[in-house]
Tab-separated table of C-alpha atoms and ligand atoms in Angstrom:
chain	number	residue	atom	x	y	z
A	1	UNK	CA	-12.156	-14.519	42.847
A	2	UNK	CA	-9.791	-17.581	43.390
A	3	UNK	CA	-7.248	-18.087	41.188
A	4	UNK	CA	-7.836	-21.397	39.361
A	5	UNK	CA	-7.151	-22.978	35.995
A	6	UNK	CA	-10.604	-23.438	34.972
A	7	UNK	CA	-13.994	-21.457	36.336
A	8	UNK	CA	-17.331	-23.379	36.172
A	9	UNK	CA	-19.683	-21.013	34.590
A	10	UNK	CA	-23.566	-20.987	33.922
A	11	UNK	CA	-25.605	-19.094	31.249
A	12	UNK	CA	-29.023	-18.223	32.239
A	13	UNK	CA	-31.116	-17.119	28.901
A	14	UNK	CA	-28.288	-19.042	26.812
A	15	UNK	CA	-31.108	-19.995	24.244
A	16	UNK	CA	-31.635	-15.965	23.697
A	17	UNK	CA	-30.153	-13.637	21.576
A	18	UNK	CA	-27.432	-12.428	23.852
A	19	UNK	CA	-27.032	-15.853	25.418
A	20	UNK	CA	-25.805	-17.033	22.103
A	21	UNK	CA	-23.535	-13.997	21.790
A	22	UNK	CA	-22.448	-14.848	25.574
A	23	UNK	CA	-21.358	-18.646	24.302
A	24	UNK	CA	-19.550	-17.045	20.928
A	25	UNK	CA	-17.880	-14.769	22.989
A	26	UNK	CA	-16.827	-17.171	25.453
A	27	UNK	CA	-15.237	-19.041	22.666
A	28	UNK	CA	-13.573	-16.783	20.791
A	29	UNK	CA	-11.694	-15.163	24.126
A	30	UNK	CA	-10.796	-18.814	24.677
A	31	UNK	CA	-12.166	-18.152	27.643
A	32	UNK	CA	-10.542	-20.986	30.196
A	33	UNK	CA	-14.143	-22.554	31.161
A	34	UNK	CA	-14.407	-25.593	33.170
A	35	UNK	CA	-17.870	-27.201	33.523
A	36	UNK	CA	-20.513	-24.987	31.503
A	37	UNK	CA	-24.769	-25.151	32.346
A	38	UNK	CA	-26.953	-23.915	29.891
A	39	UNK	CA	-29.804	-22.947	31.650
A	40	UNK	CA	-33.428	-21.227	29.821
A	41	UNK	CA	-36.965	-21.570	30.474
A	42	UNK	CA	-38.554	-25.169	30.784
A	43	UNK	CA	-39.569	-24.175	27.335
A	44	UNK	CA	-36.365	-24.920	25.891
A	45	UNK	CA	-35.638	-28.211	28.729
A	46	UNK	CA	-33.183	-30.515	26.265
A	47	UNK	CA	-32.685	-28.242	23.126
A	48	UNK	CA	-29.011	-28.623	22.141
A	49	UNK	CA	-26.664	-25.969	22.024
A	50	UNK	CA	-22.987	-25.780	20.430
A	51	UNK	CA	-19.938	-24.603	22.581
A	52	UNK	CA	-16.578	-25.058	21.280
A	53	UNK	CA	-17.733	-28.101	19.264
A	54	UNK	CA	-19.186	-30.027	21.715
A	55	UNK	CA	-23.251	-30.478	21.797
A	56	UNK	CA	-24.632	-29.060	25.697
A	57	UNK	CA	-27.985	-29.946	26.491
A	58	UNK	CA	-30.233	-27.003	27.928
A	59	UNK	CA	-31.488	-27.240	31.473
A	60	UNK	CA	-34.870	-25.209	32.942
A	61	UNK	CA	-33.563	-22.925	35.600
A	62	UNK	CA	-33.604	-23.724	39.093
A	63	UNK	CA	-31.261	-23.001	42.364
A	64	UNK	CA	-29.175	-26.292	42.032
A	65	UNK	CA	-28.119	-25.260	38.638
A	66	UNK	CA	-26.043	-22.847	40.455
A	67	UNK	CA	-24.222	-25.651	42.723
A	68	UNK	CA	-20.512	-25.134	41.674
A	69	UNK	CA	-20.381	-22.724	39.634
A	70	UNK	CA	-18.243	-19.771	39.813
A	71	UNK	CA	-19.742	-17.210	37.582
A	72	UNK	CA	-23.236	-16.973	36.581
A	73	UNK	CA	-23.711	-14.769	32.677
A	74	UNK	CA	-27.636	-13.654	32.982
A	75	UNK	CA	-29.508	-12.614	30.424
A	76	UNK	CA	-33.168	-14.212	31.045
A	77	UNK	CA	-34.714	-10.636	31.728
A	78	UNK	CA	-35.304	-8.324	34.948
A	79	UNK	CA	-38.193	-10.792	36.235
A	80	UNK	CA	-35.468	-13.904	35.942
A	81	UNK	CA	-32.849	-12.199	37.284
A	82	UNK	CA	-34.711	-10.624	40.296
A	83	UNK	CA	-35.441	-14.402	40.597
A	84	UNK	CA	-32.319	-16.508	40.400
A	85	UNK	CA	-29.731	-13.847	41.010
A	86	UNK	CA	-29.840	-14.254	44.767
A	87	UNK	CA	-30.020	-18.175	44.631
A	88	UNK	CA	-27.159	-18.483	42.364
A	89	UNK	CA	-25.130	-15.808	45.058
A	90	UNK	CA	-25.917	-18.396	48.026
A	91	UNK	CA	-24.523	-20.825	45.960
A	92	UNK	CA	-21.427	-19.129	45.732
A	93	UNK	CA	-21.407	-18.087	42.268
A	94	UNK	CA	-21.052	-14.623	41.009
A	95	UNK	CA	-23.541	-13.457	38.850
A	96	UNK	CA	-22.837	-10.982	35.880
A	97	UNK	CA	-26.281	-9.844	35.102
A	98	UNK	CA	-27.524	-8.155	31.813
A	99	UNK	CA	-30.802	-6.812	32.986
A	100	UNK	CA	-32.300	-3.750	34.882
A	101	UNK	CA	-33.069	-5.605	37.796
A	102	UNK	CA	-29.922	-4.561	39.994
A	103	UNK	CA	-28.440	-1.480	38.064
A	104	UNK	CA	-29.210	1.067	40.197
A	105	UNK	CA	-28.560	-1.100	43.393
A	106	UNK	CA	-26.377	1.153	45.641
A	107	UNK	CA	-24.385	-1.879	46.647
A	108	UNK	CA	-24.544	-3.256	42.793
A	109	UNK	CA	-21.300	-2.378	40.795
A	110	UNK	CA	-22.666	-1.338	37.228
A	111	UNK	CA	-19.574	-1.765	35.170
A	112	UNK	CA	-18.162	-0.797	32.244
A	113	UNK	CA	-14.223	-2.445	32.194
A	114	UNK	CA	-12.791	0.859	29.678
A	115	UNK	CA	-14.169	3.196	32.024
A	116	UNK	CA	-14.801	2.378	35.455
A	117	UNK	CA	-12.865	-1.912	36.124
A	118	UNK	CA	-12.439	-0.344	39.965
A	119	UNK	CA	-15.966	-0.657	40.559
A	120	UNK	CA	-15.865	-4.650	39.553
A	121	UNK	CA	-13.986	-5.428	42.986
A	122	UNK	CA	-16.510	-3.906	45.220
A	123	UNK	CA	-18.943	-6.206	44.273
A	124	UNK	CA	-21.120	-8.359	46.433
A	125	UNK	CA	-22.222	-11.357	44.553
A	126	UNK	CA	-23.570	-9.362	41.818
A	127	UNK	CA	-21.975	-7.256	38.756
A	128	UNK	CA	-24.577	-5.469	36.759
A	129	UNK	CA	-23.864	-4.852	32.939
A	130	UNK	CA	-25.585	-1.816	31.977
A	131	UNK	CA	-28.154	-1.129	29.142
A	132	UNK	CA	-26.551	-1.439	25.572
A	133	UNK	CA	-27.379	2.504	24.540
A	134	UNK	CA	-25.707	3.426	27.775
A	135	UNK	CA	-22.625	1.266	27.492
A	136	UNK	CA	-21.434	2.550	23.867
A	137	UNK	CA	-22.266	6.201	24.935
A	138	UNK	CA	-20.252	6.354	27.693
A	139	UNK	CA	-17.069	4.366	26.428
A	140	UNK	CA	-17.561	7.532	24.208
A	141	UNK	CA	-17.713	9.878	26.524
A	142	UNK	CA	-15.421	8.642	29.768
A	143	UNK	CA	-12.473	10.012	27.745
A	144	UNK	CA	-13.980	13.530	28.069
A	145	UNK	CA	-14.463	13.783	31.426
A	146	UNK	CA	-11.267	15.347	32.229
A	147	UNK	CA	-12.846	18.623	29.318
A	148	UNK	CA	-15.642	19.171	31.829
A	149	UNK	CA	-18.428	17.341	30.730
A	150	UNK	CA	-21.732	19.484	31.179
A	151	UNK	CA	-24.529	18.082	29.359
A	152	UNK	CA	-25.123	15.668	26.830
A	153	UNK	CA	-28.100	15.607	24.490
A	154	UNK	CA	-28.781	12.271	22.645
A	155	UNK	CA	-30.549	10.484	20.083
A	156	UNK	CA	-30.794	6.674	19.610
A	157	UNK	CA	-31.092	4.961	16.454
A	158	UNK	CA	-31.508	1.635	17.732
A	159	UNK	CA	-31.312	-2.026	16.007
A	160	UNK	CA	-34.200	-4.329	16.671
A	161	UNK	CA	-31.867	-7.447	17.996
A	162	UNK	CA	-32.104	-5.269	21.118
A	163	UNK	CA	-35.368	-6.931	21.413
A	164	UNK	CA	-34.677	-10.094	21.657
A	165	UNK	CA	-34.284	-12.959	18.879
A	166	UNK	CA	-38.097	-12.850	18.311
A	167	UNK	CA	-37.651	-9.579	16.724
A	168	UNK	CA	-35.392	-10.371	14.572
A	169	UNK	CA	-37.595	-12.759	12.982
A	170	UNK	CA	-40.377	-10.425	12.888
A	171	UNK	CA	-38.503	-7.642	10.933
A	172	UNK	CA	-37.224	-10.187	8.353
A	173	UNK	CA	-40.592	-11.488	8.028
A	174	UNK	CA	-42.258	-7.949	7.782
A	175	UNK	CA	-39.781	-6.702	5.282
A	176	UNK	CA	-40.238	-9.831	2.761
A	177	UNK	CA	-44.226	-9.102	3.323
A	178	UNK	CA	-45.294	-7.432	0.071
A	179	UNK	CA	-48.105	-5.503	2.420
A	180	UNK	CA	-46.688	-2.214	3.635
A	181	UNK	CA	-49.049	-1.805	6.146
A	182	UNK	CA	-48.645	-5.402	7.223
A	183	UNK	CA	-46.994	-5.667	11.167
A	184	UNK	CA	-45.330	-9.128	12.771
A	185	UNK	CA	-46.714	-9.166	15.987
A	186	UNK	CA	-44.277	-10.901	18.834
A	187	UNK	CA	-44.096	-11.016	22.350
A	188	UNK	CA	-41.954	-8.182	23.584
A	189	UNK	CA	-42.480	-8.220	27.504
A	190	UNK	CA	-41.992	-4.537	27.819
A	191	UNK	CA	-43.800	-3.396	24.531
A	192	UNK	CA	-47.914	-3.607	25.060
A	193	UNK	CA	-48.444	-2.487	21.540
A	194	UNK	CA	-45.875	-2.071	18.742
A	195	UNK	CA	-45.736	-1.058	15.142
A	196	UNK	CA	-44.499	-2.232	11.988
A	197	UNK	CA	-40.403	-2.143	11.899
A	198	UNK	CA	-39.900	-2.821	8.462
A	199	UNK	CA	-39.624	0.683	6.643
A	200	UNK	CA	-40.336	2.597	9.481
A	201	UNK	CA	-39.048	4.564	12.936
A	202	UNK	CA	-40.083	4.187	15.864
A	203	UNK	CA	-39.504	6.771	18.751
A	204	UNK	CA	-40.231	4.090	21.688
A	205	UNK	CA	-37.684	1.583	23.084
A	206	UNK	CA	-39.169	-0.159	25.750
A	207	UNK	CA	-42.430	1.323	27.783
A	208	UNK	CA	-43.323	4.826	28.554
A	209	UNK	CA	-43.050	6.153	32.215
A	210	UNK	CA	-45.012	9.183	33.493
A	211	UNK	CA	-42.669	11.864	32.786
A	212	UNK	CA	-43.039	11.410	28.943
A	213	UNK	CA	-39.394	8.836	28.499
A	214	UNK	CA	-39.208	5.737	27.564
A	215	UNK	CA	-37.637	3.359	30.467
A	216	UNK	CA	-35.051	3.138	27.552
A	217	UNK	CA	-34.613	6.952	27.758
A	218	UNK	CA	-33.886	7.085	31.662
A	219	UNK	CA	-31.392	4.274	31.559
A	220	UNK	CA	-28.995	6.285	29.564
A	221	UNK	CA	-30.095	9.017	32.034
A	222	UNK	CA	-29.833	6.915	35.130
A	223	UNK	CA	-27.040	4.251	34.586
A	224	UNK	CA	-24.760	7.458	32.615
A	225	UNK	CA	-24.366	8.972	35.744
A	226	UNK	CA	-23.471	6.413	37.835
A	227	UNK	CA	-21.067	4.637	35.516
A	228	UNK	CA	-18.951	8.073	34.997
A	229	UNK	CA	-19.353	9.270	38.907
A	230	UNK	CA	-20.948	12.350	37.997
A	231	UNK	CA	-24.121	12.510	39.753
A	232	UNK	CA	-25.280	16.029	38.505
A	233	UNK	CA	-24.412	15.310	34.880
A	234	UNK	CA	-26.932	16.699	32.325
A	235	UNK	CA	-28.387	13.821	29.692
A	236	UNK	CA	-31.188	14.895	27.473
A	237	UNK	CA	-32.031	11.635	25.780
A	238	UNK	CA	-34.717	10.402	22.459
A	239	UNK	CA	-34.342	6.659	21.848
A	240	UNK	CA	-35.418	5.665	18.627
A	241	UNK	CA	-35.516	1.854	17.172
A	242	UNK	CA	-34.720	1.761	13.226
A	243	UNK	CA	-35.093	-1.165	11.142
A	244	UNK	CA	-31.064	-2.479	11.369
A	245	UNK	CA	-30.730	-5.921	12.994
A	246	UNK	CA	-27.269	-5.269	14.661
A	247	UNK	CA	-25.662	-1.900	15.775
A	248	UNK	CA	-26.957	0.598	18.064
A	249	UNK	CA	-26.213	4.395	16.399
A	250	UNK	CA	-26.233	7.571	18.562
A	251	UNK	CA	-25.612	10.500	17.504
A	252	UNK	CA	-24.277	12.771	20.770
A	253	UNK	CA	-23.536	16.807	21.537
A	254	UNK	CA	-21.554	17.108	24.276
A	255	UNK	CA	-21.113	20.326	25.617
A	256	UNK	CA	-18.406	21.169	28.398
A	257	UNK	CA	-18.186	23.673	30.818
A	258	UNK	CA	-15.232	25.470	29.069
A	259	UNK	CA	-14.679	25.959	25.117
A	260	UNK	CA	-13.363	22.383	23.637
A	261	UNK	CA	-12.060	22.110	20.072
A	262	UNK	CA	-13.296	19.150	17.849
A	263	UNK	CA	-10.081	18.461	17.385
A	264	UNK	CA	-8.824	17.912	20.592
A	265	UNK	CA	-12.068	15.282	21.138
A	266	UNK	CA	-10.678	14.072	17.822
A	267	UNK	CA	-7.053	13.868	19.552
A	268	UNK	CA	-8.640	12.911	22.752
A	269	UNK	CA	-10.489	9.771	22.001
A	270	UNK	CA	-7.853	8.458	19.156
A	271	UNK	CA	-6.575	5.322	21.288
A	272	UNK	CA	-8.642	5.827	23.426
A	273	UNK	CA	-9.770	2.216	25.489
A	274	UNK	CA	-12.067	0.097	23.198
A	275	UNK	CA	-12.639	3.046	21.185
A	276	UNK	CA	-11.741	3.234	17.381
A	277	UNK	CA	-11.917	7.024	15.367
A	278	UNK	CA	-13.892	6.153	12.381
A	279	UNK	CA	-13.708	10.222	10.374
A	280	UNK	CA	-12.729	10.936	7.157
A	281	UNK	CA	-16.021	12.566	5.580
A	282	UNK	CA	-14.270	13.266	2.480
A	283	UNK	CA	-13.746	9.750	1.770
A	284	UNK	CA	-17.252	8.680	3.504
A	285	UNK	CA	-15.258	7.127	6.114
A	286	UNK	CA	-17.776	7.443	8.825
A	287	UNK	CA	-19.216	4.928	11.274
A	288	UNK	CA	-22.298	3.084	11.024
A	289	UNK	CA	-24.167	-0.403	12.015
A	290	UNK	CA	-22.604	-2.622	9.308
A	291	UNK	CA	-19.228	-1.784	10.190
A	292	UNK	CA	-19.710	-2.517	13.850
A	293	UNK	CA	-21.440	-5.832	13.658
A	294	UNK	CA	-19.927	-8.801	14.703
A	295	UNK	CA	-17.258	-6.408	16.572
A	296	UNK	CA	-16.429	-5.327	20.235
A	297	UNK	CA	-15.387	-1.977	19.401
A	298	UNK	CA	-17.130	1.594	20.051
A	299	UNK	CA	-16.681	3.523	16.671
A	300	UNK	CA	-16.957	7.265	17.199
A	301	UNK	CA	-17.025	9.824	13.759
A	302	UNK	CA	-18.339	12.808	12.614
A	303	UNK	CA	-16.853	14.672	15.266
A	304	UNK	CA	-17.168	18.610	14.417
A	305	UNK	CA	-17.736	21.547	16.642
A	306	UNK	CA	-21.604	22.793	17.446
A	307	UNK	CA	-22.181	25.949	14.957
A	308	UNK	CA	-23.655	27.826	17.711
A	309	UNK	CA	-21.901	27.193	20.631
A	310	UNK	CA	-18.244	26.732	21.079
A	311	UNK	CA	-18.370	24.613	24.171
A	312	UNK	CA	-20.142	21.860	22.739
A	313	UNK	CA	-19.319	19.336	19.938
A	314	UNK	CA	-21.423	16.937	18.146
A	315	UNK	CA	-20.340	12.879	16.933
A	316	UNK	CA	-21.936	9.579	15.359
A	317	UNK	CA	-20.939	6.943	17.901
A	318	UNK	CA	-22.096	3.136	16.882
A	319	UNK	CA	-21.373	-0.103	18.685
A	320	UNK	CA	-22.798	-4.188	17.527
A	321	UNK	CA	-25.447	-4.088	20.894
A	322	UNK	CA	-25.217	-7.835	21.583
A	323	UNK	CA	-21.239	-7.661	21.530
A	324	UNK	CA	-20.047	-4.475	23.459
A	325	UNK	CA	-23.883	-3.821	24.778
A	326	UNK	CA	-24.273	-6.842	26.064
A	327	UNK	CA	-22.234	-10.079	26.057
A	328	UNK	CA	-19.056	-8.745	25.326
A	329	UNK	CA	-18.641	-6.390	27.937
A	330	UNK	CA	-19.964	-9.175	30.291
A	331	UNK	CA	-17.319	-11.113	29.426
A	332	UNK	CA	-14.802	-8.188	29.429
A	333	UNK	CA	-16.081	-8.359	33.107
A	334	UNK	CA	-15.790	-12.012	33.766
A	335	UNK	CA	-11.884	-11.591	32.518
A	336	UNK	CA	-11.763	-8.634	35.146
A	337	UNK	CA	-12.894	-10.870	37.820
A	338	UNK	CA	-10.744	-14.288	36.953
A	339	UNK	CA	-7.345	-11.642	36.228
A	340	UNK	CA	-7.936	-10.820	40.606
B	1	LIG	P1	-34.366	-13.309	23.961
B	1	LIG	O1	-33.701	-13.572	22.662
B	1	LIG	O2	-35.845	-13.185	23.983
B	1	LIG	O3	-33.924	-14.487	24.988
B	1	LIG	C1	-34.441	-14.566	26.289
B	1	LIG	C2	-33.756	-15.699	27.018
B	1	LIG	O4	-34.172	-15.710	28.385
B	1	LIG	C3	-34.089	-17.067	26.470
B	1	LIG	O5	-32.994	-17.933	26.643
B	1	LIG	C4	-35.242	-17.505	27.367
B	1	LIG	O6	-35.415	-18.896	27.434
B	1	LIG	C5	-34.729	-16.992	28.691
B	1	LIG	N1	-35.785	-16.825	29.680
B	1	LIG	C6	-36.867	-16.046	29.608
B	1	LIG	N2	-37.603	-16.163	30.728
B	1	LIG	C7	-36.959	-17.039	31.529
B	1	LIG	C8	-37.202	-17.567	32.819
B	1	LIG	N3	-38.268	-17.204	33.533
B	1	LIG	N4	-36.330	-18.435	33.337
B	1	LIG	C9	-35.234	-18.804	32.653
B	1	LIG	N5	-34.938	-18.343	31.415
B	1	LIG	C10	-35.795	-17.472	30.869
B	1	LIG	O7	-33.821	-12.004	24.654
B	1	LIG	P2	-32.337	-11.386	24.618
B	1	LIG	O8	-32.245	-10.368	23.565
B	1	LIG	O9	-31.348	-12.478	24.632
B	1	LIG	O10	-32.330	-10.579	25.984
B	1	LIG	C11	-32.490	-11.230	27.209
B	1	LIG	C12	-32.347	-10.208	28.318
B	1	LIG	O11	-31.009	-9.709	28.320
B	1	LIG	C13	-33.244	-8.980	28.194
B	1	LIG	O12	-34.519	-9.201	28.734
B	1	LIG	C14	-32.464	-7.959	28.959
B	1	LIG	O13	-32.726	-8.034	30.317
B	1	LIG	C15	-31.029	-8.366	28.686
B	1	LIG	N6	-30.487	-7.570	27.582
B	1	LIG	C16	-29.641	-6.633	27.925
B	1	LIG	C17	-29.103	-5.849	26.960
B	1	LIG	C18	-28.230	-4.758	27.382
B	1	LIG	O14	-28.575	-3.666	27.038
B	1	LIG	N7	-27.153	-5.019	28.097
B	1	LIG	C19	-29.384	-5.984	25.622
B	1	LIG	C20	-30.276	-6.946	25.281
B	1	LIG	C21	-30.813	-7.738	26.290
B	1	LIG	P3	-36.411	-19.638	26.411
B	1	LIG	O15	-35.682	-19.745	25.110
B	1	LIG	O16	-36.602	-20.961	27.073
B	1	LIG	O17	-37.654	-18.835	26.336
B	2	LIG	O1	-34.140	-2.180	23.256
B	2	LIG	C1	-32.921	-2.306	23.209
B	2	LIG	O2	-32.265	-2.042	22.203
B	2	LIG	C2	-32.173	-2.768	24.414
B	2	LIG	C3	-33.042	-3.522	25.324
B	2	LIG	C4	-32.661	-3.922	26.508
B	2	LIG	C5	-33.594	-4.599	27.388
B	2	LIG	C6	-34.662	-5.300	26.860
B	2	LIG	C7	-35.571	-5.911	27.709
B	2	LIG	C8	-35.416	-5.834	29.065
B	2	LIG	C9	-33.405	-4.528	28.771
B	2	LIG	C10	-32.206	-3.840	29.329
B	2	LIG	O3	-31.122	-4.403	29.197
B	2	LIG	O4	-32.320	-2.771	29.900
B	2	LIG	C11	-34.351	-5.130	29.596
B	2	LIG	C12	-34.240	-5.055	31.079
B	2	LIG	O5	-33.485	-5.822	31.637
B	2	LIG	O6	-34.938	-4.227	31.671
């Protein structure tokens, strides 16, 4: 991208959960914007947003929102993207987008700036941010790589932000309802039916497909593989949502193709990029959702060696979803691009 002083940049779903996190984020890098859009749905035409003080009115979406600008954040959904993504490329701006829609795009870098910032530059209008479960997991596991990474099995403990700011309200109203059976319905786009969140977990994240995952499932499948280059790699996953409003928890076994130590993963991912060791049990220094929220950081603990097997260990690995799963890591991108 051309070096300038100032990039013009729009924020498609800016009135959503991550869109918020987008214009927090922005502000707290001290990002150097230039002219910002706030672009939603014509539902939310003239609602006022906050950026660095100053009061932005939203716009409803359309191409000419796009004129000028030189990066595009989206996170409006796969339909929205699918929609506005290639109007916003012709013109000229490039888009950073937060959905599904283009992940899997051969000629879409999905990026991830600790673990693969090469793939940024061989973009063609489009960057794709992956899916939060995905992005935490493999900041965890790129460091690995070099051990022989064979398979990973994991399971997904999964905060309901990750659907949308909608669900946050439901949970909060569900868990002050004095009815235990009682369930806040809300639209969820990919969710036909849900159940109460409140006191309860849930083994679906997002729909079910015909082999028996959730979509949720074979995006950490899917997206894993092509963020680490490793095409064959083995990812057995169970995505679960939990009743936490941020932080995303996973709890991993990796198992390598040679024996591997817990303590050289230990040694391996202390200082590792964007990672923090979080693993003193005796102390209960271990990480969880509270510690992550509000944070960019991937927090990795409870790293000990498989009883059975002495090629594989297991770990607790917890990032804040809308911050490093989402609009952190987009704007960890948006740096890669304006840095050239
Ligand atoms: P949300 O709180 O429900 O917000 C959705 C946003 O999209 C709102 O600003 C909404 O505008 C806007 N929108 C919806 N349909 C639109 C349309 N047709 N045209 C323009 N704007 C539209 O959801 P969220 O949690 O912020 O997530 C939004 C999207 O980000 C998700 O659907 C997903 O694709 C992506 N996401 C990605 C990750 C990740 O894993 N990287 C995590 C969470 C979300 P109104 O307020 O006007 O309705
Ligand atoms: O459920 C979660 O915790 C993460 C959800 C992500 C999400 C929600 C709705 C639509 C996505 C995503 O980023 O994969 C999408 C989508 O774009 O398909």
């Amino acid at each position: 991208m051309q070096k300038k002083d100032r990039y013009n940049v729009a924020v498609l779903g800016a009135t959503g959960a991550v869109g918020r996190a987008m214009l927090e984020t922005l502000e707290r890098r001290s990002f150097p914007v230039g002219e910002l859009r706030l672009l939603a749905s014509p539902r939310s035409a003239g609602q006022t947003l906050t950026f660095r003080g100053e009061a932005y009115s939203v716009q409803a979406a359309e191409e000419a929102a796009f004129e000028g600008m030189d990066i595009a954040l989206f996170s409006a959904g796969a339909a929205a993207s699918q929609t506005f993504a290639p109007l916003a490329v012709r013109r000229g701006a490039v888009v950073i987008d937060n959905s599904s829609a283009f992940r899997m795009h051969e000629d879409v870098p999905l990026v991830v700036p600790e673990v693969n910032p090469h793939a940024a530059a061989l973009h063609r209008g489009i960057i794709a941010n992956p899916n939060c479960s995905t992005i935490q997991l493999v900041v965890a596991l790129a460091p690995l790589v070099e051990f022989g990474l064979e398979h990973v099995t994991v399971s997904t403990y999964q905060a309901v932000s990750g659907m949308g700011q909608k669900a946050i309200d439901a949970l909060m109203l569900e868990t002050e309802n004095r009815d235990p059976q009682h369930t806040t319905l809300f639209p969820v786009a990919s969710q036909a039916e849900h159940h109460r969140m409140a006191f309860n977990v849930l083994p679906q994240c997002d729909v079910f497909l015909d082999n028996d995952y959730t979509k949720e499932e074979m995006k950490l499948v899917n997206e894993s593989r092509k963020i680490l280059e490793l095409p064959d790699l083995r990812v057995s996953p169970t995505a679960v949502r939990v009743p936490v409003v941020y932080g995303h928890s996973e709890a991993v076994r990796v198992r390598f193709s040679r024996p591997v130590r817990a303590e050289e993963v230990r040694e391996r991912l202390q200082g590792a990029p964007g990672v923090v060791v979080v693993d003193d049990p005796a102390s209960a220094r271990y990480p969880h959702p509270l510690m992550a929220a509000g944070t960019g950081e991937t927090y990795v603990g409870r790293i000990r060696q498989d009883l059975g097997d002495d090629h594989a260990v297991l770990m607790f690995v917890v990032a804040d979803n809308l911050l490093k799963g989402a609009a952190w890591n987009a704007v960890q991108i948006a740096e890669l691009l304006i840095q050239g």
